[in-house]
PDB file of C-alpha atoms (C1' of nucleotides) in Angstrom:
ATOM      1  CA  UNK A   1     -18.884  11.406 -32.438  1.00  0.00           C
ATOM      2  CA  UNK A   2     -20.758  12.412 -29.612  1.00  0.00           C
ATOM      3  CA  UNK A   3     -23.323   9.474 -28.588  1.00  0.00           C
ATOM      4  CA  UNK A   4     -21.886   6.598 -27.003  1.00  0.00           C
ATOM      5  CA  UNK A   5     -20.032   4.205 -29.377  1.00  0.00           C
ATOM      6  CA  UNK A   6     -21.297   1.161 -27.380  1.00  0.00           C
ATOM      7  CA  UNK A   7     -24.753   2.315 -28.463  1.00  0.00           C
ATOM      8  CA  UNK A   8     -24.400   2.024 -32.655  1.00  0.00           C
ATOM      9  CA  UNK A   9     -26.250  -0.597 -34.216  1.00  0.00           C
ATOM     10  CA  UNK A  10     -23.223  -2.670 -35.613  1.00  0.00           C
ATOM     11  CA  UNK A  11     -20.595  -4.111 -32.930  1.00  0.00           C
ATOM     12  CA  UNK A  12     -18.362  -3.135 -35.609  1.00  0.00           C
ATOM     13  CA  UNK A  13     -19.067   0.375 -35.630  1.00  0.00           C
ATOM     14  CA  UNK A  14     -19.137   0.257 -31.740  1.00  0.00           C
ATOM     15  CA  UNK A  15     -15.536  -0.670 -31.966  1.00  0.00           C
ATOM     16  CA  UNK A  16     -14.476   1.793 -34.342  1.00  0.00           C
ATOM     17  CA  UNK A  17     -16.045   4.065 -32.143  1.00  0.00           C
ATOM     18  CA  UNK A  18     -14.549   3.217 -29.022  1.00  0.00           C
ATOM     19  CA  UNK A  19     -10.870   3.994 -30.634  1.00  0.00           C
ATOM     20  CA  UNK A  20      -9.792   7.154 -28.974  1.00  0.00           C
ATOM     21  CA  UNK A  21     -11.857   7.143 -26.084  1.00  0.00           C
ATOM     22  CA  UNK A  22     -10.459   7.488 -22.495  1.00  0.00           C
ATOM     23  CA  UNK A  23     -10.641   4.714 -19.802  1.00  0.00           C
ATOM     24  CA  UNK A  24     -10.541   6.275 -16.499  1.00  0.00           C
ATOM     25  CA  UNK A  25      -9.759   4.319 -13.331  1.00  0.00           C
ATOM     26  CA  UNK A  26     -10.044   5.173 -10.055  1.00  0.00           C
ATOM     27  CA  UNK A  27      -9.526   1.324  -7.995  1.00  0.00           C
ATOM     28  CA  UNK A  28      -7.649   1.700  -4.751  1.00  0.00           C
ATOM     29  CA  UNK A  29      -8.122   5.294  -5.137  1.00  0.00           C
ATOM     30  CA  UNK A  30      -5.277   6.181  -6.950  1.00  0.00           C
ATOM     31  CA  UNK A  31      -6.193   7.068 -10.805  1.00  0.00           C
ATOM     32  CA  UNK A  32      -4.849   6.013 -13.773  1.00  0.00           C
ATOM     33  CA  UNK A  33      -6.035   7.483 -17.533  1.00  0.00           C
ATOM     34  CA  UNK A  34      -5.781   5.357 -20.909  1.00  0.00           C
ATOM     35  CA  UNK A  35      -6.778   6.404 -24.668  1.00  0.00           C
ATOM     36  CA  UNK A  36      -7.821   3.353 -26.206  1.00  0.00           C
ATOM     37  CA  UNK A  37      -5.868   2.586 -29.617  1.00  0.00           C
ATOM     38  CA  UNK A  38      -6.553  -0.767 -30.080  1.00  0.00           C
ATOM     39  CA  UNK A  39      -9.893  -3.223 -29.801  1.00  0.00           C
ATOM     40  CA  UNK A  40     -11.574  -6.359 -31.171  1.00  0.00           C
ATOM     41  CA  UNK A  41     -15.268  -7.131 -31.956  1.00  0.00           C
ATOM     42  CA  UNK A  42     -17.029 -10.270 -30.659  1.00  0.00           C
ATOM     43  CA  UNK A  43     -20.290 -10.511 -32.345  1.00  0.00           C
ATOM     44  CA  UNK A  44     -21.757 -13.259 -29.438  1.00  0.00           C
ATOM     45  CA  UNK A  45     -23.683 -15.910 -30.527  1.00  0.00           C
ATOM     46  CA  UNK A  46     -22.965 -15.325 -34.565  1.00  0.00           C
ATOM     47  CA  UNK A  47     -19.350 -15.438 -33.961  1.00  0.00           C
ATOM     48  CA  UNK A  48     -17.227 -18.996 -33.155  1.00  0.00           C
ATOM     49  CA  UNK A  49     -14.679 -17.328 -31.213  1.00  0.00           C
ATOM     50  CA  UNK A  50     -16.674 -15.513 -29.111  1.00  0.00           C
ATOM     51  CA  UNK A  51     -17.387 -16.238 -25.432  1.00  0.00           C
ATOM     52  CA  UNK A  52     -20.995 -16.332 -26.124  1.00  0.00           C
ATOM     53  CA  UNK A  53     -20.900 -18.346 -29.065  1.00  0.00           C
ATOM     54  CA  UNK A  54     -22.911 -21.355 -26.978  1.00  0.00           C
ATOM     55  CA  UNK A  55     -25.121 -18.870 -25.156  1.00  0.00           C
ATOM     56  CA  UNK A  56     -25.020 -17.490 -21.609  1.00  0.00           C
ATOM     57  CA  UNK A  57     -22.952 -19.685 -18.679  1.00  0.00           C
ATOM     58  CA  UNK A  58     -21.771 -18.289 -15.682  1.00  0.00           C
ATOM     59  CA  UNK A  59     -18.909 -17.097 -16.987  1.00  0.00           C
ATOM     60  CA  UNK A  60     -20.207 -15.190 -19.414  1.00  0.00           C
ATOM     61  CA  UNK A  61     -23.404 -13.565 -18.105  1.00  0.00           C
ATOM     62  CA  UNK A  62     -22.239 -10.067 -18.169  1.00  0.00           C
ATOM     63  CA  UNK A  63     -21.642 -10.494 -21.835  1.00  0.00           C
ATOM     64  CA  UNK A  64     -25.442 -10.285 -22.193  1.00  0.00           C
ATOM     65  CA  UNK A  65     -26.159  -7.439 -20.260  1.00  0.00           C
ATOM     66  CA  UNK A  66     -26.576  -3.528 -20.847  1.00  0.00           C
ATOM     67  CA  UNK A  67     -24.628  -1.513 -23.186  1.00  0.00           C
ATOM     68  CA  UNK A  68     -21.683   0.165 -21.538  1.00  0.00           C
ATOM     69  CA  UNK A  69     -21.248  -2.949 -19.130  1.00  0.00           C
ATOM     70  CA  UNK A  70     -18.055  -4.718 -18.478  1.00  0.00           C
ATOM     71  CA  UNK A  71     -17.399  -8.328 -19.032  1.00  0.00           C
ATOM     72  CA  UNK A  72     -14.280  -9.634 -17.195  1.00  0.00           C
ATOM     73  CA  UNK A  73     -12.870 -12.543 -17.835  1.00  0.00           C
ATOM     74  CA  UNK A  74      -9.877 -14.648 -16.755  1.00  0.00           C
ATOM     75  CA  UNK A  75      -7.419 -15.623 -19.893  1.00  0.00           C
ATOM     76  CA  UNK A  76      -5.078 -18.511 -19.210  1.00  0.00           C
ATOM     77  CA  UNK A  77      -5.583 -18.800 -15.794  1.00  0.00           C
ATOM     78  CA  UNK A  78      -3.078 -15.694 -15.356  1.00  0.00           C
ATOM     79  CA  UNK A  79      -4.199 -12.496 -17.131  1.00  0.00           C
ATOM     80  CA  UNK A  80      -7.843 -10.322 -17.025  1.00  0.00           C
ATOM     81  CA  UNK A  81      -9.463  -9.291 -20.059  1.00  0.00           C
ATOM     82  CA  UNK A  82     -11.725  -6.734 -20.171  1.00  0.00           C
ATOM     83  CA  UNK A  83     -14.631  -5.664 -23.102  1.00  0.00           C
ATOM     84  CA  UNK A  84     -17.516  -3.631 -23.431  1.00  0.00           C
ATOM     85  CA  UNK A  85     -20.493  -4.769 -23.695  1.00  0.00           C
ATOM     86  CA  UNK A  86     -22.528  -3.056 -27.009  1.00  0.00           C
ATOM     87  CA  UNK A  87     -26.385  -2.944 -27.657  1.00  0.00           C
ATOM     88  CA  UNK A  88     -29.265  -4.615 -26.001  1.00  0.00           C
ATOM     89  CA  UNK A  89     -29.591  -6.885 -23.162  1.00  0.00           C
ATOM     90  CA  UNK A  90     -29.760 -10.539 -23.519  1.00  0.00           C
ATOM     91  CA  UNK A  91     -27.798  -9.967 -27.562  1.00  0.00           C
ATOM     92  CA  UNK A  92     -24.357 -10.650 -26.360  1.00  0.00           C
ATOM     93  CA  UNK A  93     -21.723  -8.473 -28.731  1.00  0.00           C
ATOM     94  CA  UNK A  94     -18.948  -7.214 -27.176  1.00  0.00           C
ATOM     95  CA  UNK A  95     -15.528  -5.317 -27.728  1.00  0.00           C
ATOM     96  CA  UNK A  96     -12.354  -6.502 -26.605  1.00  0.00           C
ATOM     97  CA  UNK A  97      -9.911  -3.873 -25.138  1.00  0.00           C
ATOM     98  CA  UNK A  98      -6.454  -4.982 -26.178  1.00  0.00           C
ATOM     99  CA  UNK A  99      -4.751  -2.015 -25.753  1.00  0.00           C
ATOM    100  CA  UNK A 100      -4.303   1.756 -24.762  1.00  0.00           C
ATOM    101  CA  UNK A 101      -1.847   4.734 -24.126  1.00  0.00           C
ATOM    102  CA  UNK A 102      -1.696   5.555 -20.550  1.00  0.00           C
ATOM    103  CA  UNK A 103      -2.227   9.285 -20.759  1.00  0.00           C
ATOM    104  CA  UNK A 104      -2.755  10.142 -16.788  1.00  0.00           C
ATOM    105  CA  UNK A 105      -1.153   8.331 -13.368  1.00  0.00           C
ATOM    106  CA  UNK A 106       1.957   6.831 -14.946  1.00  0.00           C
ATOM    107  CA  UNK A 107       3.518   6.201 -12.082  1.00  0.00           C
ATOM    108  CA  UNK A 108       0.878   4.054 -10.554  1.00  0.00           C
ATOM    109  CA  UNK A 109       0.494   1.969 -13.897  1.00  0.00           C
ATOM    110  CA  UNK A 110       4.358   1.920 -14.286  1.00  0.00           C
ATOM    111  CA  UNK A 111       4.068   0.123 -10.516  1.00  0.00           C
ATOM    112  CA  UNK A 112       1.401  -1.887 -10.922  1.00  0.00           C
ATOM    113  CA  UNK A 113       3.075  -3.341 -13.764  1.00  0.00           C
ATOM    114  CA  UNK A 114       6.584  -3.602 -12.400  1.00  0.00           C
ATOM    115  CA  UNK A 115       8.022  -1.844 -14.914  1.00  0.00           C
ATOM    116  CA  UNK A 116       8.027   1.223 -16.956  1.00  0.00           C
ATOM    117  CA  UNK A 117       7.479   0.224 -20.385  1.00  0.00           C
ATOM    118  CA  UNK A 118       4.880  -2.122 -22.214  1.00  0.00           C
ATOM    119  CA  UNK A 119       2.194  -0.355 -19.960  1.00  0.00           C
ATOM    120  CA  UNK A 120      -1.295  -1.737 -21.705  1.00  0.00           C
ATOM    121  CA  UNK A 121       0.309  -2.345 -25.224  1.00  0.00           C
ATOM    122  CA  UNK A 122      -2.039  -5.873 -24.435  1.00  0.00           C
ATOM    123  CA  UNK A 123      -5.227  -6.679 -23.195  1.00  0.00           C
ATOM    124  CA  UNK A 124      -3.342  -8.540 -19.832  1.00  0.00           C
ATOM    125  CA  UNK A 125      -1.314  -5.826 -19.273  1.00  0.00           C
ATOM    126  CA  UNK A 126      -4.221  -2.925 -20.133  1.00  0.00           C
ATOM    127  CA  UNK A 127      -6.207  -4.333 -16.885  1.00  0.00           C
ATOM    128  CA  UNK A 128      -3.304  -4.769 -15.185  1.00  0.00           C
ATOM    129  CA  UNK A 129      -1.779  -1.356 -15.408  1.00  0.00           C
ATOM    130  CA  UNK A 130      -5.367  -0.114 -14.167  1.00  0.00           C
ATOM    131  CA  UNK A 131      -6.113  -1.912 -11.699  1.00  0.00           C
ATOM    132  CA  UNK A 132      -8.944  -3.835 -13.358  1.00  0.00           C
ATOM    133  CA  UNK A 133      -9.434  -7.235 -12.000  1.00  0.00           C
ATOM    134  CA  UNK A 134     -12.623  -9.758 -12.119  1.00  0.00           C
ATOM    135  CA  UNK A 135     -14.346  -8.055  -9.266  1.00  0.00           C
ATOM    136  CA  UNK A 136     -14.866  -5.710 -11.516  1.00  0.00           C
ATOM    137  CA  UNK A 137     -17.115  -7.971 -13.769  1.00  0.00           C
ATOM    138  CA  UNK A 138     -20.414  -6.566 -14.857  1.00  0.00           C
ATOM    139  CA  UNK A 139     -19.603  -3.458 -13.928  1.00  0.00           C
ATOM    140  CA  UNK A 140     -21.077  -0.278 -15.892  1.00  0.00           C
ATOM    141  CA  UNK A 141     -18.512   2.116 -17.706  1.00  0.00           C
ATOM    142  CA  UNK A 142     -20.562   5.007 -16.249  1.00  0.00           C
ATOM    143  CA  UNK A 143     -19.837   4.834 -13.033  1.00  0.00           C
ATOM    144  CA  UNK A 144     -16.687   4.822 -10.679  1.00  0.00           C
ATOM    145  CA  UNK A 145     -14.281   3.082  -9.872  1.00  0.00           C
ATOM    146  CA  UNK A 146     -13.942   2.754 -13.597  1.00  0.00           C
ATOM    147  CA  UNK A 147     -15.569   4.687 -16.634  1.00  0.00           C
ATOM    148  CA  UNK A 148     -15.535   5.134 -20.151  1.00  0.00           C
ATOM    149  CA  UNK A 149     -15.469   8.939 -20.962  1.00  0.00           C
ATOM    150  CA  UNK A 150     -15.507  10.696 -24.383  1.00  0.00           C
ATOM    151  CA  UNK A 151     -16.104  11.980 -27.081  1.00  0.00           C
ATOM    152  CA  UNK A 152     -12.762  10.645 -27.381  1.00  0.00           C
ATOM    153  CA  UNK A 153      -9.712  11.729 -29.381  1.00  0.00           C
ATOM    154  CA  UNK A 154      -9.759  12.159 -33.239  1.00  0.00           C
ATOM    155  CA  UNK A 155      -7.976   9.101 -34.405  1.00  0.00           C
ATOM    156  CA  UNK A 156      -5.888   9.552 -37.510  1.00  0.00           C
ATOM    157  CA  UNK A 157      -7.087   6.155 -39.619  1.00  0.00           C
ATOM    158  CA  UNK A 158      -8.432   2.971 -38.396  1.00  0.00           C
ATOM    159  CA  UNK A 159      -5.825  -0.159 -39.505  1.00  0.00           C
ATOM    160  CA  UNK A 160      -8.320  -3.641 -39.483  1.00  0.00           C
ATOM    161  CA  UNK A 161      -6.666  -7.190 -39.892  1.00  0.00           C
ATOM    162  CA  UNK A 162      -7.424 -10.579 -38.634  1.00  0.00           C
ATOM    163  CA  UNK A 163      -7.951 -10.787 -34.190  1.00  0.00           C
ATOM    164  CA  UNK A 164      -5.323 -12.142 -32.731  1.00  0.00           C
ATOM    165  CA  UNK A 165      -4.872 -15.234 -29.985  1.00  0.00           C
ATOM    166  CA  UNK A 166      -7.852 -17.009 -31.196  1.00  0.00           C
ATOM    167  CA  UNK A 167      -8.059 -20.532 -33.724  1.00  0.00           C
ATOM    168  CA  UNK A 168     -12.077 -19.758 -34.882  1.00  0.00           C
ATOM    169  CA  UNK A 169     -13.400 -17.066 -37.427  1.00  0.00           C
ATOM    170  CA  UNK A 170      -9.798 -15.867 -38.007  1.00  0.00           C
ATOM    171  CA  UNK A 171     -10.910 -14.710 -41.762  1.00  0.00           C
ATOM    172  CA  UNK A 172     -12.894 -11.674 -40.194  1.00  0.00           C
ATOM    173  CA  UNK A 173     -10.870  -8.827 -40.174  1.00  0.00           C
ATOM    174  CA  UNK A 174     -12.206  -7.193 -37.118  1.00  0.00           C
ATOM    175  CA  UNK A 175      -9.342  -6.171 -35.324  1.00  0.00           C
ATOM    176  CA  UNK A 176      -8.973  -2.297 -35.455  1.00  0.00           C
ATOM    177  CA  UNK A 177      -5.968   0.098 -34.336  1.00  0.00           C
ATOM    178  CA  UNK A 178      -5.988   3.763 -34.333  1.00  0.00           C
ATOM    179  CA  UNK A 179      -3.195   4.455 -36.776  1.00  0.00           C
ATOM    180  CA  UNK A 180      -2.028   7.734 -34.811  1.00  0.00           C
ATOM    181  CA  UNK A 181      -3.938  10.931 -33.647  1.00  0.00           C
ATOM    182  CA  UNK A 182      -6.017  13.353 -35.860  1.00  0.00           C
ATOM    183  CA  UNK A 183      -4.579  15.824 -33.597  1.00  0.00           C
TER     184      UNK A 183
ATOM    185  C1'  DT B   1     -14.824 -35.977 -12.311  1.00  0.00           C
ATOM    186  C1'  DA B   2     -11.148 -35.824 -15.435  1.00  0.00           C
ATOM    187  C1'  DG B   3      -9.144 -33.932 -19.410  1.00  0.00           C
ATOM    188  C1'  DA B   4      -8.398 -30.372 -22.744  1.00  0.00           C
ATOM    189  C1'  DC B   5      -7.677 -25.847 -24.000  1.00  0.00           C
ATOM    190  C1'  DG B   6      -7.483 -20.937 -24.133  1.00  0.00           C
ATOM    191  C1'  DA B   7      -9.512 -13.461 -26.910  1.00  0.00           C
ATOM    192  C1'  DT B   8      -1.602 -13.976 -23.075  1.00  0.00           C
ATOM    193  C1'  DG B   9       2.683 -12.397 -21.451  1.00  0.00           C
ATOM    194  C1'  DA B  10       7.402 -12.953 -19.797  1.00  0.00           C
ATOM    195  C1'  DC B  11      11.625 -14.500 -20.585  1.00  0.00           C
ATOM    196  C1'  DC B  12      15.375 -16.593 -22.995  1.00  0.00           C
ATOM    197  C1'  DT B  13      18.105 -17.241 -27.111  1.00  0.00           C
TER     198       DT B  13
ATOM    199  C1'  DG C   1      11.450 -15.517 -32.847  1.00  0.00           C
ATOM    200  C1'  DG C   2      10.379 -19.366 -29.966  1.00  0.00           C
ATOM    201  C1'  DT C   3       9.127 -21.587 -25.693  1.00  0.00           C
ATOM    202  C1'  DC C   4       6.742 -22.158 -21.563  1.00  0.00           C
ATOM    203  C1'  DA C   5       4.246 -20.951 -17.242  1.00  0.00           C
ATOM    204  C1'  DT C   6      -0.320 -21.451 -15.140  1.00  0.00           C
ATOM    205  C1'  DC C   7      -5.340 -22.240 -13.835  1.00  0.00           C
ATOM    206  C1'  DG C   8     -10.323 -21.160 -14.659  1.00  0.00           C
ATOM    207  C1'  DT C   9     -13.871 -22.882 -17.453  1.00  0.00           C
ATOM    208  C1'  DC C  10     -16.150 -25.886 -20.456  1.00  0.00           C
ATOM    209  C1'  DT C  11     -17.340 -30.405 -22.153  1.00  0.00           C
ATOM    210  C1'  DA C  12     -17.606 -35.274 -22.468  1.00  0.00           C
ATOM    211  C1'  DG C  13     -18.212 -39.449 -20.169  1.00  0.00           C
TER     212       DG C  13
END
DNA sequence: TAGACGATGACCT
DNA sequence: GGTCATCGTCTAG
């Protein structure tokens, strides 16, 4: 896996894909490092529990843009969400990043988060711990403050089940978790 | 313009 | 394991 996972044909595979790859943030200068090990596909306007599911609004418009964008969005009124954007513009599929394994500037996430465990074992407390809020909306993963690097770490297996949090399309098992490192 | 609800997380038991 | 805080966004009227 060399080629950018946000770039496959299926948002599926994209997600697969991402598992293993490295978040890097660099917000308020101070950086903090994340291996992805968990992620959801949103398949846009095909999918009921997707953002996009009744086409582009305001809130959603970075959903539709380039591969390798991020969509922020505000969840409950209390917690950012983050996802990557996968395939063409204007063909809104995207992956949601619940959660990753902070792997460089624990201290900083460890503050951030006002506490020392539970770091980004949840899509909340992922953004939180780096520093990713909605100003960062639209944003592309190539560029700093905040990129997607890889190819990322082998992951030992990939464990699918249902998504979690949402009450539409729960029968697709698109939830994936990297069941441990390769090595 | 008002009402409903949500891709969650923290805290308490 | 269960409950609740909290507010942006969408939708109907």
């Amino acid at each position: 896996m060399t080629a950018a996972p946000w770039l496959a044909e299926d948002i599926l595979e994209v997600a697969t894909g991402l598992l293993g790859w490295r978040l890097v943030s660099e917000v308020d200068g101070e950086r903090v490092s994340a291996d992805l090990v968990e992620v959801e596909a949103y398949a846009g306007e095909t999918d009921p529990a997707s953002h996009a599911f009744r086409g582009p609004t305001s809130r959603n418009a970075s959903m539709f843009g380039p591969p390798g964008t991020l969509y922020v969005y505000r969840s409950y009124g209390i917690h950012w969400c983050m996802n990557v954007v996968g395939r063409e513009p204007g063909v809104a599929r995207a992956v949601l990043l619940r959660g990753a394994k902070i792997v460089e500037g624990f201290e900083t996430a460890a503050r951030r988060r006002g506490r020392r465990d539970h770091l980004a074992d949840g899509p909340g407390k992922l953004t939180q711990a780096l520093g990713v809020t909605g100003a960062l909306d639209g944003h592309d993963l190539g560029r700093a403050p905040l990129r997607l690097v890889g190819p990322g770490r082998a992951v030992g297996g990939v464990v699918t089940g249902p998504r979690v949090g949402i009450s539409k399309a729960t029968n697709r098992p698109w939830r994936f978790v990297a069941d441990g490192w390769a090595d």
